[in-house]
Amino acid sequence: VPSTSYELPESTEGAVEIGNPMSPDLEIIKSLNPTVVVSVDTLGSDYMNLFIENNIPSEFVSLESLDGLKEAIISLGERFDKDDEATALINEIQAKELEVQEKAASLEDTDVLVLFAAPGSTMIATSKSYIGSLVELVGGKNIIEDNSTSFTTYNKEDLAMLNPDKILVMVHALPETKAALEAEMATDSAWQNIDAVKEGNVVYLDSEYFGMSANLKVIEGLDMLSDIVHGIGE
């Protein structure tokens, strides 16, 4: 497993740490003689080539979308002879997708702005991003109609004109990031011109369920997101 501040599954307790996930220690990995190293493809071709050049058997999965997650479940199920478990998981995910879509059909559309807050910068998540695609799935309308990229920059004055009903914020890494954005929204006149900010309709998403990459918590996450987008339980 990589060295990380995030909580890893109990099943990985005692596993060897191989350093920063962005630049793992290949010597440690080779010394473990793995049958296969599984990682995400978001780090690019140079990262993938590291494993090829070092003769480390590897498989890269795409977790930037729910479809990518489902494809990864199928391919890993085949590789590890877990086809039945993979099929059961896929069926569970698809049933939940259908459920939230049917629920959304009976509710009014909500105009949503999705922000990604990282240390020192805040960007907008489009419907091409993982979190953006989930918002659409549960019946939220992303006010930024740009499918050319997953994340884009913004002008706060323009956002005030678009005036979303609700702002969802995905926070990366440090809790200080959330505090900084909250302080900015409380004091910046451009943010204060947006009704969602003035009326307290800004929701900080739980990073355990909503991160940069898809994970198996999506089944529970879709229920949570559906309630958040439509204001159920508020």
Short mmCIF file of C-alpha atoms in Angstrom, two decimals:
data_model
loop_
_atom_site.label_atom_id
_atom_site.label_comp_id
_atom_site.label_asym_id
_atom_site.label_seq_id
_atom_site.Cartn_x
_atom_site.Cartn_y
_atom_site.Cartn_z
CA VAL A 1 0.00 0.00 0.00
CA PRO A 2 1.10 3.60 -0.49
CA SER A 3 1.97 5.79 2.49
CA THR A 4 -1.08 7.98 3.06
CA SER A 5 -2.88 10.07 5.67
CA TYR A 6 -6.17 8.58 4.49
CA GLU A 7 -7.65 5.66 6.38
CA LEU A 8 -7.07 2.39 4.54
CA PRO A 9 -9.28 -0.73 4.78
CA GLU A 10 -8.67 -3.00 7.79
CA SER A 11 -7.68 -5.78 5.39
CA THR A 12 -4.48 -3.86 4.55
CA GLU A 13 -3.26 -3.73 8.16
CA GLY A 14 0.36 -4.84 8.31
CA ALA A 15 0.87 -4.43 4.54
CA VAL A 16 4.24 -3.08 3.41
CA GLU A 17 4.23 0.66 2.67
CA ILE A 18 5.89 1.64 -0.61
CA GLY A 19 6.04 5.42 -0.18
CA ASN A 20 4.26 8.31 -1.87
CA PRO A 21 1.62 7.01 -4.33
CA MET A 22 2.83 9.55 -6.93
CA SER A 23 6.40 8.25 -6.77
CA PRO A 24 6.48 4.84 -5.11
CA ASP A 25 9.71 3.08 -4.16
CA LEU A 26 10.11 0.63 -7.04
CA GLU A 27 12.90 -1.26 -5.27
CA ILE A 28 10.59 -2.11 -2.37
CA ILE A 29 7.88 -3.17 -4.84
CA LYS A 30 10.30 -5.40 -6.75
CA SER A 31 11.57 -6.96 -3.52
CA LEU A 32 7.98 -8.04 -2.75
CA ASN A 33 7.79 -9.85 -6.11
CA PRO A 34 4.09 -9.03 -6.69
CA THR A 35 1.94 -11.03 -9.09
CA VAL A 36 0.44 -7.71 -10.19
CA VAL A 37 0.41 -4.07 -9.06
CA VAL A 38 -2.98 -2.38 -9.50
CA SER A 39 -3.11 1.39 -9.78
CA VAL A 40 -5.13 4.18 -11.40
CA ASP A 41 -4.38 5.53 -14.87
CA THR A 42 -4.79 9.20 -13.92
CA LEU A 43 -1.07 9.70 -13.24
CA GLY A 44 -0.23 9.42 -16.94
CA SER A 45 1.83 7.33 -19.35
CA ASP A 46 5.19 8.20 -17.75
CA TYR A 47 3.95 6.70 -14.49
CA MET A 48 2.72 3.56 -16.25
CA ASN A 49 6.03 3.18 -18.10
CA LEU A 50 7.90 3.13 -14.75
CA PHE A 51 6.41 -0.28 -14.05
CA ILE A 52 6.98 -1.59 -17.57
CA GLU A 53 10.63 -0.46 -17.59
CA ASN A 54 11.19 -2.15 -14.22
CA ASN A 55 9.51 -5.39 -15.33
CA ILE A 56 6.83 -5.07 -12.67
CA PRO A 57 3.55 -6.68 -13.81
CA SER A 58 0.85 -4.03 -13.52
CA GLU A 59 -2.74 -3.22 -14.36
CA PHE A 60 -4.10 0.31 -14.54
CA VAL A 61 -7.77 1.04 -14.02
CA SER A 62 -9.72 4.20 -14.78
CA LEU A 63 -11.68 5.50 -11.81
CA GLU A 64 -12.55 8.96 -13.14
CA SER A 65 -16.15 7.93 -13.75
CA LEU A 66 -18.77 5.51 -12.51
CA ASP A 67 -18.53 3.65 -15.84
CA GLY A 68 -14.77 3.34 -15.30
CA LEU A 69 -15.38 1.89 -11.84
CA LYS A 70 -17.74 -0.70 -13.28
CA GLU A 71 -15.25 -1.64 -16.00
CA ALA A 72 -12.52 -1.99 -13.35
CA ILE A 73 -14.72 -4.28 -11.25
CA ILE A 74 -15.32 -6.52 -14.27
CA SER A 75 -11.66 -6.63 -15.38
CA LEU A 76 -10.33 -7.26 -11.86
CA GLY A 77 -13.03 -9.86 -11.28
CA GLU A 78 -11.78 -11.71 -14.37
CA ARG A 79 -8.11 -11.38 -13.40
CA PHE A 80 -8.58 -12.66 -9.86
CA ASP A 81 -11.23 -15.28 -10.68
CA LYS A 82 -13.92 -13.37 -8.79
CA ASP A 83 -16.48 -13.10 -11.59
CA ASP A 84 -19.47 -13.90 -9.37
CA GLU A 85 -18.49 -11.26 -6.81
CA ALA A 86 -17.87 -8.72 -9.60
CA THR A 87 -21.28 -9.42 -11.17
CA ALA A 88 -23.01 -9.04 -7.79
CA LEU A 89 -21.30 -5.68 -7.22
CA ILE A 90 -22.19 -4.43 -10.71
CA ASN A 91 -25.82 -5.42 -10.21
CA GLU A 92 -25.90 -3.59 -6.88
CA ILE A 93 -24.43 -0.41 -8.40
CA GLN A 94 -26.77 -0.49 -11.40
CA ALA A 95 -29.82 -1.02 -9.18
CA LYS A 96 -28.83 2.02 -7.12
CA GLU A 97 -28.25 4.10 -10.28
CA LEU A 98 -31.74 3.24 -11.51
CA GLU A 99 -33.25 3.99 -8.10
CA VAL A 100 -31.79 7.51 -7.82
CA GLN A 101 -32.65 8.29 -11.47
CA GLU A 102 -36.28 7.28 -10.93
CA LYS A 103 -36.39 9.35 -7.73
CA ALA A 104 -34.91 12.37 -9.56
CA ALA A 105 -37.57 12.12 -12.29
CA SER A 106 -40.25 12.95 -9.72
CA LEU A 107 -38.38 15.92 -8.26
CA GLU A 108 -37.64 19.42 -9.55
CA ASP A 109 -34.24 20.07 -11.12
CA THR A 110 -31.73 21.77 -8.86
CA ASP A 111 -29.08 24.10 -10.35
CA VAL A 112 -25.82 23.02 -8.77
CA LEU A 113 -22.31 24.44 -8.71
CA VAL A 114 -19.66 21.87 -7.81
CA LEU A 115 -16.37 23.20 -6.43
CA PHE A 116 -13.10 21.37 -5.89
CA ALA A 117 -11.11 23.04 -3.13
CA ALA A 118 -7.40 22.25 -2.83
CA PRO A 119 -4.70 24.07 -0.85
CA GLY A 120 -4.30 27.50 -2.47
CA SER A 121 -6.87 27.09 -5.24
CA THR A 122 -10.52 26.38 -5.95
CA MET A 123 -11.80 25.02 -9.26
CA ILE A 124 -15.15 24.06 -10.73
CA ALA A 125 -15.97 20.41 -11.35
CA THR A 126 -17.85 19.87 -14.63
CA SER A 127 -20.13 16.94 -15.44
CA LYS A 128 -17.09 15.22 -16.98
CA SER A 129 -15.56 14.83 -13.49
CA TYR A 130 -16.50 11.91 -11.28
CA ILE A 131 -18.38 14.01 -8.73
CA GLY A 132 -20.01 16.06 -11.51
CA SER A 133 -21.29 12.92 -13.21
CA LEU A 134 -22.83 11.71 -9.92
CA VAL A 135 -24.60 15.06 -9.42
CA GLU A 136 -26.21 14.68 -12.86
CA LEU A 137 -27.15 11.07 -12.12
CA VAL A 138 -29.14 12.07 -9.03
CA GLY A 139 -30.94 14.87 -10.89
CA GLY A 140 -28.79 17.92 -10.26
CA LYS A 141 -28.15 20.32 -13.17
CA ASN A 142 -24.52 21.49 -13.29
CA ILE A 143 -24.66 25.22 -14.06
CA ILE A 144 -21.28 24.98 -15.82
CA GLU A 145 -21.93 23.38 -19.20
CA ASP A 146 -18.41 22.38 -20.20
CA ASN A 147 -17.65 18.77 -21.05
CA SER A 148 -14.23 19.42 -22.56
CA THR A 149 -12.46 19.07 -19.22
CA SER A 150 -13.16 17.64 -15.76
CA PHE A 151 -12.18 20.82 -13.89
CA THR A 152 -12.12 24.44 -14.96
CA THR A 153 -11.37 27.86 -13.50
CA TYR A 154 -14.03 30.49 -12.87
CA ASN A 155 -14.87 34.12 -12.45
CA LYS A 156 -16.87 34.70 -9.26
CA GLU A 157 -18.82 37.57 -10.82
CA ASP A 158 -20.02 35.24 -13.61
CA LEU A 159 -21.00 32.63 -11.03
CA ALA A 160 -23.15 35.23 -9.26
CA MET A 161 -25.04 35.80 -12.53
CA LEU A 162 -25.61 32.05 -12.95
CA ASN A 163 -26.81 31.95 -9.32
CA PRO A 164 -26.93 28.22 -8.44
CA ASP A 165 -29.54 26.87 -6.03
CA LYS A 166 -26.89 24.88 -4.19
CA ILE A 167 -23.08 24.75 -4.01
CA LEU A 168 -21.37 21.44 -3.32
CA VAL A 169 -17.72 21.49 -2.28
CA MET A 170 -15.31 18.60 -2.56
CA VAL A 171 -12.36 19.29 -0.27
CA HIS A 172 -8.97 17.79 -1.04
CA ALA A 173 -6.55 16.96 1.75
CA LEU A 174 -6.20 19.44 4.58
CA PRO A 175 -9.03 20.65 6.86
CA GLU A 176 -7.41 24.08 6.55
CA THR A 177 -8.61 24.11 2.93
CA LYS A 178 -12.24 24.02 4.04
CA ALA A 179 -11.64 26.73 6.67
CA ALA A 180 -9.97 28.99 4.08
CA LEU A 181 -12.86 28.66 1.61
CA GLU A 182 -15.46 29.20 4.32
CA ALA A 183 -13.65 32.39 5.38
CA GLU A 184 -13.42 33.58 1.76
CA MET A 185 -17.14 33.00 1.15
CA ALA A 186 -18.02 34.84 4.36
CA THR A 187 -15.99 37.95 3.50
CA ASP A 188 -15.76 38.16 -0.31
CA SER A 189 -18.46 40.40 -1.83
CA ALA A 190 -18.56 38.35 -5.08
CA TRP A 191 -19.39 35.17 -3.16
CA GLN A 192 -21.90 37.07 -1.03
CA ASN A 193 -23.79 38.02 -4.21
CA ILE A 194 -24.65 34.35 -4.75
CA ASP A 195 -27.94 33.40 -3.07
CA ALA A 196 -26.73 29.88 -2.22
CA VAL A 197 -23.90 31.42 -0.16
CA LYS A 198 -26.13 34.03 1.52
CA GLU A 199 -28.76 31.43 2.37
CA GLY A 200 -26.35 28.78 3.65
CA ASN A 201 -26.90 26.32 0.79
CA VAL A 202 -23.22 25.36 0.64
CA VAL A 203 -22.55 21.70 1.42
CA TYR A 204 -19.07 20.28 2.09
CA LEU A 205 -19.03 16.70 0.84
CA ASP A 206 -17.58 13.85 2.90
CA SER A 207 -14.27 12.95 1.19
CA GLU A 208 -14.69 9.34 2.28
CA TYR A 209 -17.57 9.05 -0.19
CA PHE A 210 -16.78 11.78 -2.72
CA GLY A 211 -13.18 12.10 -3.89
CA MET A 212 -11.29 12.53 -7.13
CA SER A 213 -11.72 8.84 -7.97
CA ALA A 214 -14.65 6.48 -7.83
CA ASN A 215 -14.79 3.96 -5.00
CA LEU A 216 -17.12 1.24 -3.75
CA LYS A 217 -18.79 3.62 -1.31
CA VAL A 218 -20.65 5.02 -4.34
CA ILE A 219 -23.71 2.84 -3.58
CA GLU A 220 -24.27 4.57 -0.24
CA GLY A 221 -22.88 7.82 -1.65
CA LEU A 222 -25.57 8.08 -4.34
CA ASP A 223 -28.30 8.01 -1.68
CA MET A 224 -26.47 10.68 0.31
CA LEU A 225 -25.92 12.87 -2.75
CA SER A 226 -29.53 12.54 -3.90
CA ASP A 227 -30.72 13.82 -0.51
CA ILE A 228 -28.14 16.64 -0.53
CA VAL A 229 -28.98 17.86 -4.05
CA HIS A 230 -32.72 17.82 -3.46
CA GLY A 231 -32.55 19.17 0.09
CA ILE A 232 -34.17 16.10 1.59
CA GLY A 233 -33.63 15.84 5.33
CA GLU A 234 -32.65 19.50 5.73
#
